[in-house]
JSON list of C-alpha atoms in Angstrom, two decimals:
[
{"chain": "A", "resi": 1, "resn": "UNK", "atom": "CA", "xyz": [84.28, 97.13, 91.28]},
{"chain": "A", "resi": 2, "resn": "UNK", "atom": "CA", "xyz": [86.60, 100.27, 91.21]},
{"chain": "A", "resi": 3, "resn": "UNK", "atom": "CA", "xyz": [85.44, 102.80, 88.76]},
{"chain": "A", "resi": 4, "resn": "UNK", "atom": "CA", "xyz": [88.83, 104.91, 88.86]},
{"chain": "A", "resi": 5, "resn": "UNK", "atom": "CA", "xyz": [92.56, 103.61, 88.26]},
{"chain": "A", "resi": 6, "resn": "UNK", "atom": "CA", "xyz": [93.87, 102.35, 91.55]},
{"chain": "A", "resi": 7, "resn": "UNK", "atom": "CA", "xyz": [97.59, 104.28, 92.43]},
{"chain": "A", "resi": 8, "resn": "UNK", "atom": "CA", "xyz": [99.48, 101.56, 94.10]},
{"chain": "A", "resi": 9, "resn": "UNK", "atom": "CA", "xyz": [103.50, 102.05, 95.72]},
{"chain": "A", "resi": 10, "resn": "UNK", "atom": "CA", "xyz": [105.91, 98.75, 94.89]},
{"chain": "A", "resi": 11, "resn": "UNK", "atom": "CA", "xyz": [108.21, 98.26, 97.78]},
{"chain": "A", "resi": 12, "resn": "UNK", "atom": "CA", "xyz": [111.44, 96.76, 96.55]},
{"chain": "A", "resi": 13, "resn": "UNK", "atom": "CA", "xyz": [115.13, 95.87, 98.15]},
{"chain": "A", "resi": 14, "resn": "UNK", "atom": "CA", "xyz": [116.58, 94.20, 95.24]},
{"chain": "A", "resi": 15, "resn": "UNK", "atom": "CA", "xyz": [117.37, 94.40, 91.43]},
{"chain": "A", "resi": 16, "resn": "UNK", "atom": "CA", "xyz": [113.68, 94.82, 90.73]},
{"chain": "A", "resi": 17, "resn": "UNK", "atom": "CA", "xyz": [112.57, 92.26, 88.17]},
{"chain": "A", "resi": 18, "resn": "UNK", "atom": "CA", "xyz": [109.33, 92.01, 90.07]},
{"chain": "A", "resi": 19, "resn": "UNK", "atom": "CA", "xyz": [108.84, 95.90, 90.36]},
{"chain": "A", "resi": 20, "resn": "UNK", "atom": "CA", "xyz": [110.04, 96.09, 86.41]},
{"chain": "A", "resi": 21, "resn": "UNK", "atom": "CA", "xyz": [107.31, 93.31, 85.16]},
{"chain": "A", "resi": 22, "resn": "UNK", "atom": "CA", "xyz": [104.02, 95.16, 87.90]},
{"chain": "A", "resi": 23, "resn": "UNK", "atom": "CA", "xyz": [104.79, 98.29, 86.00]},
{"chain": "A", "resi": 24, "resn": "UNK", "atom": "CA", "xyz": [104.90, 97.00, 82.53]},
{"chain": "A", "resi": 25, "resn": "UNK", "atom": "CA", "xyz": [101.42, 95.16, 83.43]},
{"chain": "A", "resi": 26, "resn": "UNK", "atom": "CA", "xyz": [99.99, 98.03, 84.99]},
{"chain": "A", "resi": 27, "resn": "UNK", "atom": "CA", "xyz": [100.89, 100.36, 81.81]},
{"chain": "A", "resi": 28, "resn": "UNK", "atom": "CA", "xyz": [97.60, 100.79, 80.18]},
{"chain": "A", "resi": 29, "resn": "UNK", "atom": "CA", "xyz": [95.24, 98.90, 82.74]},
{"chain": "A", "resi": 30, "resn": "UNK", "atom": "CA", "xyz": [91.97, 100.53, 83.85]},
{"chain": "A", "resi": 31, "resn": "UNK", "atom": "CA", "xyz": [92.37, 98.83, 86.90]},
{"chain": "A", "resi": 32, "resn": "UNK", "atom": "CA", "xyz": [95.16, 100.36, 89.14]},
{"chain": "A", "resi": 33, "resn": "UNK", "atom": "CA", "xyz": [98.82, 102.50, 88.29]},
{"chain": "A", "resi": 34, "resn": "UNK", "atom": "CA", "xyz": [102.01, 101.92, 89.66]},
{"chain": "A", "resi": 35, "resn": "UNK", "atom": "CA", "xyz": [102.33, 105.24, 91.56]},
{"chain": "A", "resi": 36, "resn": "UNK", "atom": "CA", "xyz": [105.36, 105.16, 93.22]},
{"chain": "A", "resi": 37, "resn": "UNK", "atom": "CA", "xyz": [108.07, 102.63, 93.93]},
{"chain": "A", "resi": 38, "resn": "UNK", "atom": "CA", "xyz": [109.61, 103.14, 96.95]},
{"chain": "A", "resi": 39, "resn": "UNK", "atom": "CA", "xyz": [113.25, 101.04, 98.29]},
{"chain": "A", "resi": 40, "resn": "UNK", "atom": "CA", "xyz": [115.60, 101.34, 101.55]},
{"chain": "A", "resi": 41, "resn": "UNK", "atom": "CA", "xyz": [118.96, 101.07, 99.37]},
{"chain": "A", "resi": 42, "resn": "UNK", "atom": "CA", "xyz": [119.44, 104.02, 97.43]},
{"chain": "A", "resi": 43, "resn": "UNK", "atom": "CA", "xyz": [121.63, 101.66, 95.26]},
{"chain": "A", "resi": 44, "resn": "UNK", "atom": "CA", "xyz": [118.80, 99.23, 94.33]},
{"chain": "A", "resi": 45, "resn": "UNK", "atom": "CA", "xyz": [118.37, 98.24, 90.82]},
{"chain": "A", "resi": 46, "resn": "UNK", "atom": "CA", "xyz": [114.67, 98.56, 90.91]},
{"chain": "A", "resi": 47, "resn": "UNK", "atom": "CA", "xyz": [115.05, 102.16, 91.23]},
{"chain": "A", "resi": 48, "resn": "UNK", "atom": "CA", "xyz": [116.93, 102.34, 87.74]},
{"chain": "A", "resi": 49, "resn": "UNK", "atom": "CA", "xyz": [114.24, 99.89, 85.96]},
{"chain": "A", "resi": 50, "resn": "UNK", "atom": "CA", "xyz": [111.20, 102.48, 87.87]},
{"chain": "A", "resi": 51, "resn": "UNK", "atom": "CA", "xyz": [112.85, 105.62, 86.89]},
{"chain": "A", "resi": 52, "resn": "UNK", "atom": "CA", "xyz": [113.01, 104.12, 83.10]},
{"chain": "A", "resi": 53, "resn": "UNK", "atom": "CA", "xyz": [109.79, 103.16, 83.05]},
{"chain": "A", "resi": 54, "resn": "UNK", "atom": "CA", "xyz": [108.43, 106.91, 84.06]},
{"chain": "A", "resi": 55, "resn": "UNK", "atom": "CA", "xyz": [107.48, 105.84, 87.78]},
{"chain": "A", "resi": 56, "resn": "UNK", "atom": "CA", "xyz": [108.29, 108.17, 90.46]},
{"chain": "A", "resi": 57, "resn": "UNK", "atom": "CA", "xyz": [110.89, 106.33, 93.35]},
{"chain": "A", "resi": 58, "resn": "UNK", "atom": "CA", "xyz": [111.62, 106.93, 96.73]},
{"chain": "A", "resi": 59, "resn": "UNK", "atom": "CA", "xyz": [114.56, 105.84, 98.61]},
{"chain": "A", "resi": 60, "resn": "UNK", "atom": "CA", "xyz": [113.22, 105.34, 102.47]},
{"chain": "A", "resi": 61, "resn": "UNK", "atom": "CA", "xyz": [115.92, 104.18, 104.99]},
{"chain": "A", "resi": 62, "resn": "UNK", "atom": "CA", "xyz": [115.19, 101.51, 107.67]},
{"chain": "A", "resi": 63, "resn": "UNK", "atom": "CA", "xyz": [114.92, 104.22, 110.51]},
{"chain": "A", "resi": 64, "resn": "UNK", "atom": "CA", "xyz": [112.62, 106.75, 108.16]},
{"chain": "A", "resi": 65, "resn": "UNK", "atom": "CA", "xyz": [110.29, 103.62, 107.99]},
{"chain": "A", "resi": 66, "resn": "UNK", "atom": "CA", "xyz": [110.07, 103.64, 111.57]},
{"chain": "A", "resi": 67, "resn": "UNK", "atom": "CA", "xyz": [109.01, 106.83, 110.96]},
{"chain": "A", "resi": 68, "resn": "UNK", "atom": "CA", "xyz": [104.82, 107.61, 109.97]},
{"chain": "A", "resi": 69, "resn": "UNK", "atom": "CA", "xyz": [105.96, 111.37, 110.06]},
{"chain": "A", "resi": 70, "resn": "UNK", "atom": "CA", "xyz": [108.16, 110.14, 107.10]},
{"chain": "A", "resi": 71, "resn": "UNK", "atom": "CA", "xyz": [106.04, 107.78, 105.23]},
{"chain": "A", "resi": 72, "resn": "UNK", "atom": "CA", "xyz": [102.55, 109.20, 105.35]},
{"chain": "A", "resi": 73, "resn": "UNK", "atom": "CA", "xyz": [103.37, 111.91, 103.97]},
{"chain": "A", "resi": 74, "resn": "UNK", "atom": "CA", "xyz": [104.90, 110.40, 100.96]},
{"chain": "A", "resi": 75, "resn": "UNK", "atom": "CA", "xyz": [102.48, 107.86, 100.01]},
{"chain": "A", "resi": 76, "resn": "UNK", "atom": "CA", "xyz": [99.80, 110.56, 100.37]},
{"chain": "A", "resi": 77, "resn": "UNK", "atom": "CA", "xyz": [101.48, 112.53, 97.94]},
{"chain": "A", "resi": 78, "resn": "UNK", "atom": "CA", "xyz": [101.52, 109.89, 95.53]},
{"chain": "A", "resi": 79, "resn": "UNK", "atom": "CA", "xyz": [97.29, 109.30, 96.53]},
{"chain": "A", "resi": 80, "resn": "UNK", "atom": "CA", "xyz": [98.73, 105.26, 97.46]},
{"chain": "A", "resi": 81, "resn": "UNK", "atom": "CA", "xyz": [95.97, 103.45, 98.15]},
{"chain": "A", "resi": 82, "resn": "UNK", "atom": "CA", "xyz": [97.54, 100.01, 98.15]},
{"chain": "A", "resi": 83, "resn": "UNK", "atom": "CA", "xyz": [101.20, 98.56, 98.53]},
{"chain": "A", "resi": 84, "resn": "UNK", "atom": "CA", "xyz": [102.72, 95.69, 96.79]},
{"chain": "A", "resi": 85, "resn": "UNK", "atom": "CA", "xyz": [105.88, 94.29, 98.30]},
{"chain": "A", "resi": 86, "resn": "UNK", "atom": "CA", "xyz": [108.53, 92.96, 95.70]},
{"chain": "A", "resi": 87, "resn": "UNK", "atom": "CA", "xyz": [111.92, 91.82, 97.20]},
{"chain": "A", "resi": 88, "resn": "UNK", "atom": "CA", "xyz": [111.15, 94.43, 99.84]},
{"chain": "A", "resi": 89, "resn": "UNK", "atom": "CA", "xyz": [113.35, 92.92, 102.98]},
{"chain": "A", "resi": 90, "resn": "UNK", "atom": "CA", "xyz": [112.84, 95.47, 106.20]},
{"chain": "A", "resi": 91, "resn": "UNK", "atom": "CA", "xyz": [109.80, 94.45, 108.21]},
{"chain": "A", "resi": 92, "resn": "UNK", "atom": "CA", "xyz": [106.79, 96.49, 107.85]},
{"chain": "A", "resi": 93, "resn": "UNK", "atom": "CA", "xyz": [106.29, 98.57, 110.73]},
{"chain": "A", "resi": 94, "resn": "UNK", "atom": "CA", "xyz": [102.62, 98.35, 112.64]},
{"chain": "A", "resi": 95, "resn": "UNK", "atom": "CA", "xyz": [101.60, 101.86, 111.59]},
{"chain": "A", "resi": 96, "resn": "UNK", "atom": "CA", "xyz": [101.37, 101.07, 107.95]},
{"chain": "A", "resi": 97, "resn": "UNK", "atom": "CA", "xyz": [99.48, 97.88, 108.33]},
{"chain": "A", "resi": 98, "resn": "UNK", "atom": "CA", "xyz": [97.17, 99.70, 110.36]},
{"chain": "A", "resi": 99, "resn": "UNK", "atom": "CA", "xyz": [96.96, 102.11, 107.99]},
{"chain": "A", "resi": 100, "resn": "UNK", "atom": "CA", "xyz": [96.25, 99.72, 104.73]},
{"chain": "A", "resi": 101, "resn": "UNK", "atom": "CA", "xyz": [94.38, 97.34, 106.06]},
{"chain": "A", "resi": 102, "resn": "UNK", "atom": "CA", "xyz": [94.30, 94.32, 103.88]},
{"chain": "A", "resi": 103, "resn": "UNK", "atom": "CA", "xyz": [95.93, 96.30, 101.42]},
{"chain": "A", "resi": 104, "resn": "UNK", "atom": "CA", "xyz": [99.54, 95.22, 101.57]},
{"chain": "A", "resi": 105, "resn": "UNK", "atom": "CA", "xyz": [100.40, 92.26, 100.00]},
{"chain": "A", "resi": 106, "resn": "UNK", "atom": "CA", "xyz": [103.91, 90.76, 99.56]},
{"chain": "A", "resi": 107, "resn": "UNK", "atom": "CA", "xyz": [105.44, 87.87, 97.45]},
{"chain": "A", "resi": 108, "resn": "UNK", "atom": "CA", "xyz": [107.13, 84.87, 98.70]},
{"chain": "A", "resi": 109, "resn": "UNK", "atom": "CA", "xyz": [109.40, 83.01, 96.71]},
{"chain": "A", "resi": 110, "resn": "UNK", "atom": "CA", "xyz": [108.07, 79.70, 98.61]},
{"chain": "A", "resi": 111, "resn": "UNK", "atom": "CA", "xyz": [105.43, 77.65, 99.45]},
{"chain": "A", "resi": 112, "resn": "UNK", "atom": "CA", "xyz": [104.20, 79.14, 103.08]},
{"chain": "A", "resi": 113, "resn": "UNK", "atom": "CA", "xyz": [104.26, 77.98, 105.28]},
{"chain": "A", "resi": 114, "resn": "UNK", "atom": "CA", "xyz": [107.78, 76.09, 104.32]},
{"chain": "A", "resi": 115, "resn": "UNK", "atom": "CA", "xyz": [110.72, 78.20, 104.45]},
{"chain": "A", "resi": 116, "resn": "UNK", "atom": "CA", "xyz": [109.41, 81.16, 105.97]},
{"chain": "A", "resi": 117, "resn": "UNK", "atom": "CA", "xyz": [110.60, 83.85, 108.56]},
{"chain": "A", "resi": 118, "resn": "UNK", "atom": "CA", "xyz": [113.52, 85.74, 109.28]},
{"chain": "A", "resi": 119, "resn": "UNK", "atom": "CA", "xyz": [116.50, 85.72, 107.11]},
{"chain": "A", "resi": 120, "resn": "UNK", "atom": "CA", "xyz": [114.04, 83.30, 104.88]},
{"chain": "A", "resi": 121, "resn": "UNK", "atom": "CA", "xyz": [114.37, 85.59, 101.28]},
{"chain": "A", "resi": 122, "resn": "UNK", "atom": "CA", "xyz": [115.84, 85.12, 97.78]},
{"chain": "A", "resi": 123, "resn": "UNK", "atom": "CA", "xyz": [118.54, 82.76, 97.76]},
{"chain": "A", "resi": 124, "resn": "UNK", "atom": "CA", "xyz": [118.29, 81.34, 100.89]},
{"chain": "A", "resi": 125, "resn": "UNK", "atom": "CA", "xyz": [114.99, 79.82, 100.86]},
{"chain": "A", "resi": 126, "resn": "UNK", "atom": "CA", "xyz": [116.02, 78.06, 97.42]},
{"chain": "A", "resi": 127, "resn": "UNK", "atom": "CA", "xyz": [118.96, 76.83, 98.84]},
{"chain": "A", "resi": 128, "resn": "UNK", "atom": "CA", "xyz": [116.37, 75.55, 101.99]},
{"chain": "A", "resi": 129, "resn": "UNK", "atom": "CA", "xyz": [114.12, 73.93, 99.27]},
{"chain": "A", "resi": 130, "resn": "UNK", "atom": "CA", "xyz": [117.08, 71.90, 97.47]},
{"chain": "A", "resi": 131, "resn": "UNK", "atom": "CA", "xyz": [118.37, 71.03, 101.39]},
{"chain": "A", "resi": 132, "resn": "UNK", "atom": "CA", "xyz": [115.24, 69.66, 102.28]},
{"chain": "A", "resi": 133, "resn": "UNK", "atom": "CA", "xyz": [114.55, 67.73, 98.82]},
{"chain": "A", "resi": 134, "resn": "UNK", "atom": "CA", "xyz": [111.94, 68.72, 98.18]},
{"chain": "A", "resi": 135, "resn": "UNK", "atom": "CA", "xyz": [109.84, 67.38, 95.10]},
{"chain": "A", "resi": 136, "resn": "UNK", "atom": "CA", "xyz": [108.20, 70.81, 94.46]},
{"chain": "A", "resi": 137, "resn": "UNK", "atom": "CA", "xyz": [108.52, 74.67, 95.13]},
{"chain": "A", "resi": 138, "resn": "UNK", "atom": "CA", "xyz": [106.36, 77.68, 94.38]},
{"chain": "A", "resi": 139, "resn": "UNK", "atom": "CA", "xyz": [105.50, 81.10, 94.92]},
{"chain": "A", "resi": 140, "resn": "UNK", "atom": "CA", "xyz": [102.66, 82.69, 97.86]},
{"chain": "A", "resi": 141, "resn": "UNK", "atom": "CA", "xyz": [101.28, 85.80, 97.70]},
{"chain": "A", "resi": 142, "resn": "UNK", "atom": "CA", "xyz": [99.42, 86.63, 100.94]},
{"chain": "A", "resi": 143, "resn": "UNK", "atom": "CA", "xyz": [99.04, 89.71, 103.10]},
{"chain": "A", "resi": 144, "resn": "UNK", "atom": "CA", "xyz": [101.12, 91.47, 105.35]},
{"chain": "A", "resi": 145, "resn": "UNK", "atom": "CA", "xyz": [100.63, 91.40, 109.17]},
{"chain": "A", "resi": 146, "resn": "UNK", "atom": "CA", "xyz": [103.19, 92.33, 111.81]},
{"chain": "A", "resi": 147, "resn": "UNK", "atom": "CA", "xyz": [104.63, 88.84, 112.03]},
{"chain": "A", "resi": 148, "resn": "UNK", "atom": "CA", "xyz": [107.02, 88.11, 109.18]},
{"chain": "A", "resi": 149, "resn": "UNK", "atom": "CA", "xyz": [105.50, 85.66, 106.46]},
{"chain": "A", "resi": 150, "resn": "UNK", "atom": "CA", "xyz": [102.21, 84.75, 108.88]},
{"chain": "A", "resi": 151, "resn": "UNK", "atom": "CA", "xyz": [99.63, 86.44, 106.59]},
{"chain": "A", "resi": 152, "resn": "UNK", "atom": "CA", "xyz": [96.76, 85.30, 105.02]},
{"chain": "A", "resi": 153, "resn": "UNK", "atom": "CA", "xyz": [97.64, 83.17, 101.66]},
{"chain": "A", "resi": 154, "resn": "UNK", "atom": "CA", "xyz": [95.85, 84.71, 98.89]},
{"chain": "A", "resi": 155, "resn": "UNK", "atom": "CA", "xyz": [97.15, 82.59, 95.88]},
{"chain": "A", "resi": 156, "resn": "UNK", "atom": "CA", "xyz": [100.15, 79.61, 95.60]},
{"chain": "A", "resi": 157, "resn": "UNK", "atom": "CA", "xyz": [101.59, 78.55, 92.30]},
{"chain": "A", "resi": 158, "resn": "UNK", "atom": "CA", "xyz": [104.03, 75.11, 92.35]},
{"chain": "A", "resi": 159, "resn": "UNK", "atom": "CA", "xyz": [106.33, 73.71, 89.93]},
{"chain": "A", "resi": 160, "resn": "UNK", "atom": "CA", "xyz": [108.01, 70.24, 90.29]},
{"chain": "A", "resi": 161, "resn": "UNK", "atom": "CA", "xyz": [111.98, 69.58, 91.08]},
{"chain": "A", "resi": 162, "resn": "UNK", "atom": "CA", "xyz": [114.19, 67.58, 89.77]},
{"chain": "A", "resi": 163, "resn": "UNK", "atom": "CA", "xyz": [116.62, 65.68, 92.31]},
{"chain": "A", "resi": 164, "resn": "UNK", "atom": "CA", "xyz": [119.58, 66.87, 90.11]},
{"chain": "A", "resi": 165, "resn": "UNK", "atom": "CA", "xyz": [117.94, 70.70, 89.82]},
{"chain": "A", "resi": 166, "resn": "UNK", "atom": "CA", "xyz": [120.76, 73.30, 91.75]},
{"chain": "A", "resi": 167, "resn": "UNK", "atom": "CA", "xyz": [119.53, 76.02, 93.92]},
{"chain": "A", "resi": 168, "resn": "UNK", "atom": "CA", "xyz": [119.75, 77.93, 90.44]},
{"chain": "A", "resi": 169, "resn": "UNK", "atom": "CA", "xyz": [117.60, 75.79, 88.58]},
{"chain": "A", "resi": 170, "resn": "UNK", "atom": "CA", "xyz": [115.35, 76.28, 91.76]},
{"chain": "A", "resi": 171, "resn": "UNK", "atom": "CA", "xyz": [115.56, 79.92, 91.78]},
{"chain": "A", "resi": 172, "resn": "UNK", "atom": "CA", "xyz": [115.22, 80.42, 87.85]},
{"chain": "A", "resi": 173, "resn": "UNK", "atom": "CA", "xyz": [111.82, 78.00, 87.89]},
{"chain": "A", "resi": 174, "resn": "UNK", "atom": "CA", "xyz": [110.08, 79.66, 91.15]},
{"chain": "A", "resi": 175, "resn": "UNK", "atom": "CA", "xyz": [110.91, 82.99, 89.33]},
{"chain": "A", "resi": 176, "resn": "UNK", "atom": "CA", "xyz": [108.97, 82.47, 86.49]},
{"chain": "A", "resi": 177, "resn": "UNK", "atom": "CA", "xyz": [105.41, 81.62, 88.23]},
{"chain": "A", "resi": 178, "resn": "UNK", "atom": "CA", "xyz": [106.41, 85.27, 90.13]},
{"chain": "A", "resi": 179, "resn": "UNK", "atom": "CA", "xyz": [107.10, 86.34, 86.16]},
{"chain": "A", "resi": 180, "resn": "UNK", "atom": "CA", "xyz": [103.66, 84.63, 84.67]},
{"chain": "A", "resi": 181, "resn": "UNK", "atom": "CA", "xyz": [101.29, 84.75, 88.06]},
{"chain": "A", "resi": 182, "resn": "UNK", "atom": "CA", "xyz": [102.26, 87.96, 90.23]},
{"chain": "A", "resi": 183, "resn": "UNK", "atom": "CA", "xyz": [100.76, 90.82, 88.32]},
{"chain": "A", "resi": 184, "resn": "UNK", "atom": "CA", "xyz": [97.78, 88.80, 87.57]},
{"chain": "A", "resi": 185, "resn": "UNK", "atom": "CA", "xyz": [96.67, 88.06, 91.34]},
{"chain": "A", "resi": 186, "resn": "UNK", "atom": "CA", "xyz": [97.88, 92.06, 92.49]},
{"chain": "A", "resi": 187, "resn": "UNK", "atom": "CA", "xyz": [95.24, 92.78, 89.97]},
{"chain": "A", "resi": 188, "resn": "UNK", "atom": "CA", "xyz": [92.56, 90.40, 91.28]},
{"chain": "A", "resi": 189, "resn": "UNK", "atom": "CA", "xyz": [93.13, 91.66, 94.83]},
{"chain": "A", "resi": 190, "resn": "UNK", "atom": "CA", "xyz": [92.60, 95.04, 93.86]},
{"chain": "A", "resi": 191, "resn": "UNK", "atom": "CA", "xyz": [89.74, 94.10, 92.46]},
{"chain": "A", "resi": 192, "resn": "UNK", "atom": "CA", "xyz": [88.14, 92.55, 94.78]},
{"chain": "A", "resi": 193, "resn": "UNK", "atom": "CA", "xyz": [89.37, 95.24, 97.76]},
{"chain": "A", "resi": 194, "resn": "UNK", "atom": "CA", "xyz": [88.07, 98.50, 95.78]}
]
């Protein structure tokens, strides 16, 4: 077990519930700290709910990524020993998984391996789970390898359907395992990687 706090970066795309709820965990844990949260759209939410919360952000555009002369730098600044993706849409690029082994993670709002791949995020893989009929959905966490959505699972969490449920009722029921369950199993995998 880790003796010293953990400094982890939250990669976000999106409005940042996710990246709002991590930090809020994280506040007072002995276990890790929400270091840095970093997005590629300067505009995103999550930057707002970081920078109100005290947590350093960085906006990193698709092509500064790309770019280990960019993001090295930066996450050794911030002593990031682990990364957490949250709505975070650009692919990881091979450098960084290289460079955290094991030690990126990212949250699916599905149960992999259904409804997973390119263009598979948010909204449209709910409206893929009500298409399909399916008589459950759920979240995965599992880590991050070079091809999209193929790494190991590390924890799934269902909930049953409805028939009559809308791709809202879908979205608003897989979003609150990510509320109850995500923090818990970032900690647990930092725990068990340090």
């Amino acid at each position: 077990m880790t003796t010293s706090r953990i400094n982890f970066a939250i990669f976000v795309s999106g409005s940042g519930t996710n990246c709002e709820n991590l930090i809020s965990y994280f506040k007072d844990s002995p276990v890790a700290r929400p270091a840095l949260v970093v997005s590629n759209k300067a505009d995103a939410y999550a930057l707002v709910r970081a920078e109100r919360l005290q947590v350093p952000t960085a906006v990193v555009t698709r092509a500064e990524l790309a770019c280990p002369d960019i993001v090295r730098p930066l996450l050794s600044r911030y002593g990031v020993e682990f990364i957490v993706l949250a709505g975070f849409l650009p692919l990881v690029p091979d450098y960084l998984i290289d460079d955290f082994p094991r030690r990126i993670i990212n949250l699916h709002p599905s149960l992999l391996p259904k409804f997973s791949g390119k263009g598979m995020w948010g909204r449209h893989v709910h409206e893929a789970v009500k298409a399909a009929g399916e008589p459950e959905t759920g979240m995965t966490v599992h880590y991050v390898t070079p091809v999209c959505d193929a790494g190991d699972i590390i924890a799934q969490f269902t909930t049953p359907l409805a028939p009559e449920d809308t791709v809202d009722d879908i979205a608003e029921k897989e979003h609150r395992l990510e509320m109850t369950y995500f923090p818990q199993v970032v900690e647990q995998v930092i725990l068990s990687t340090f």
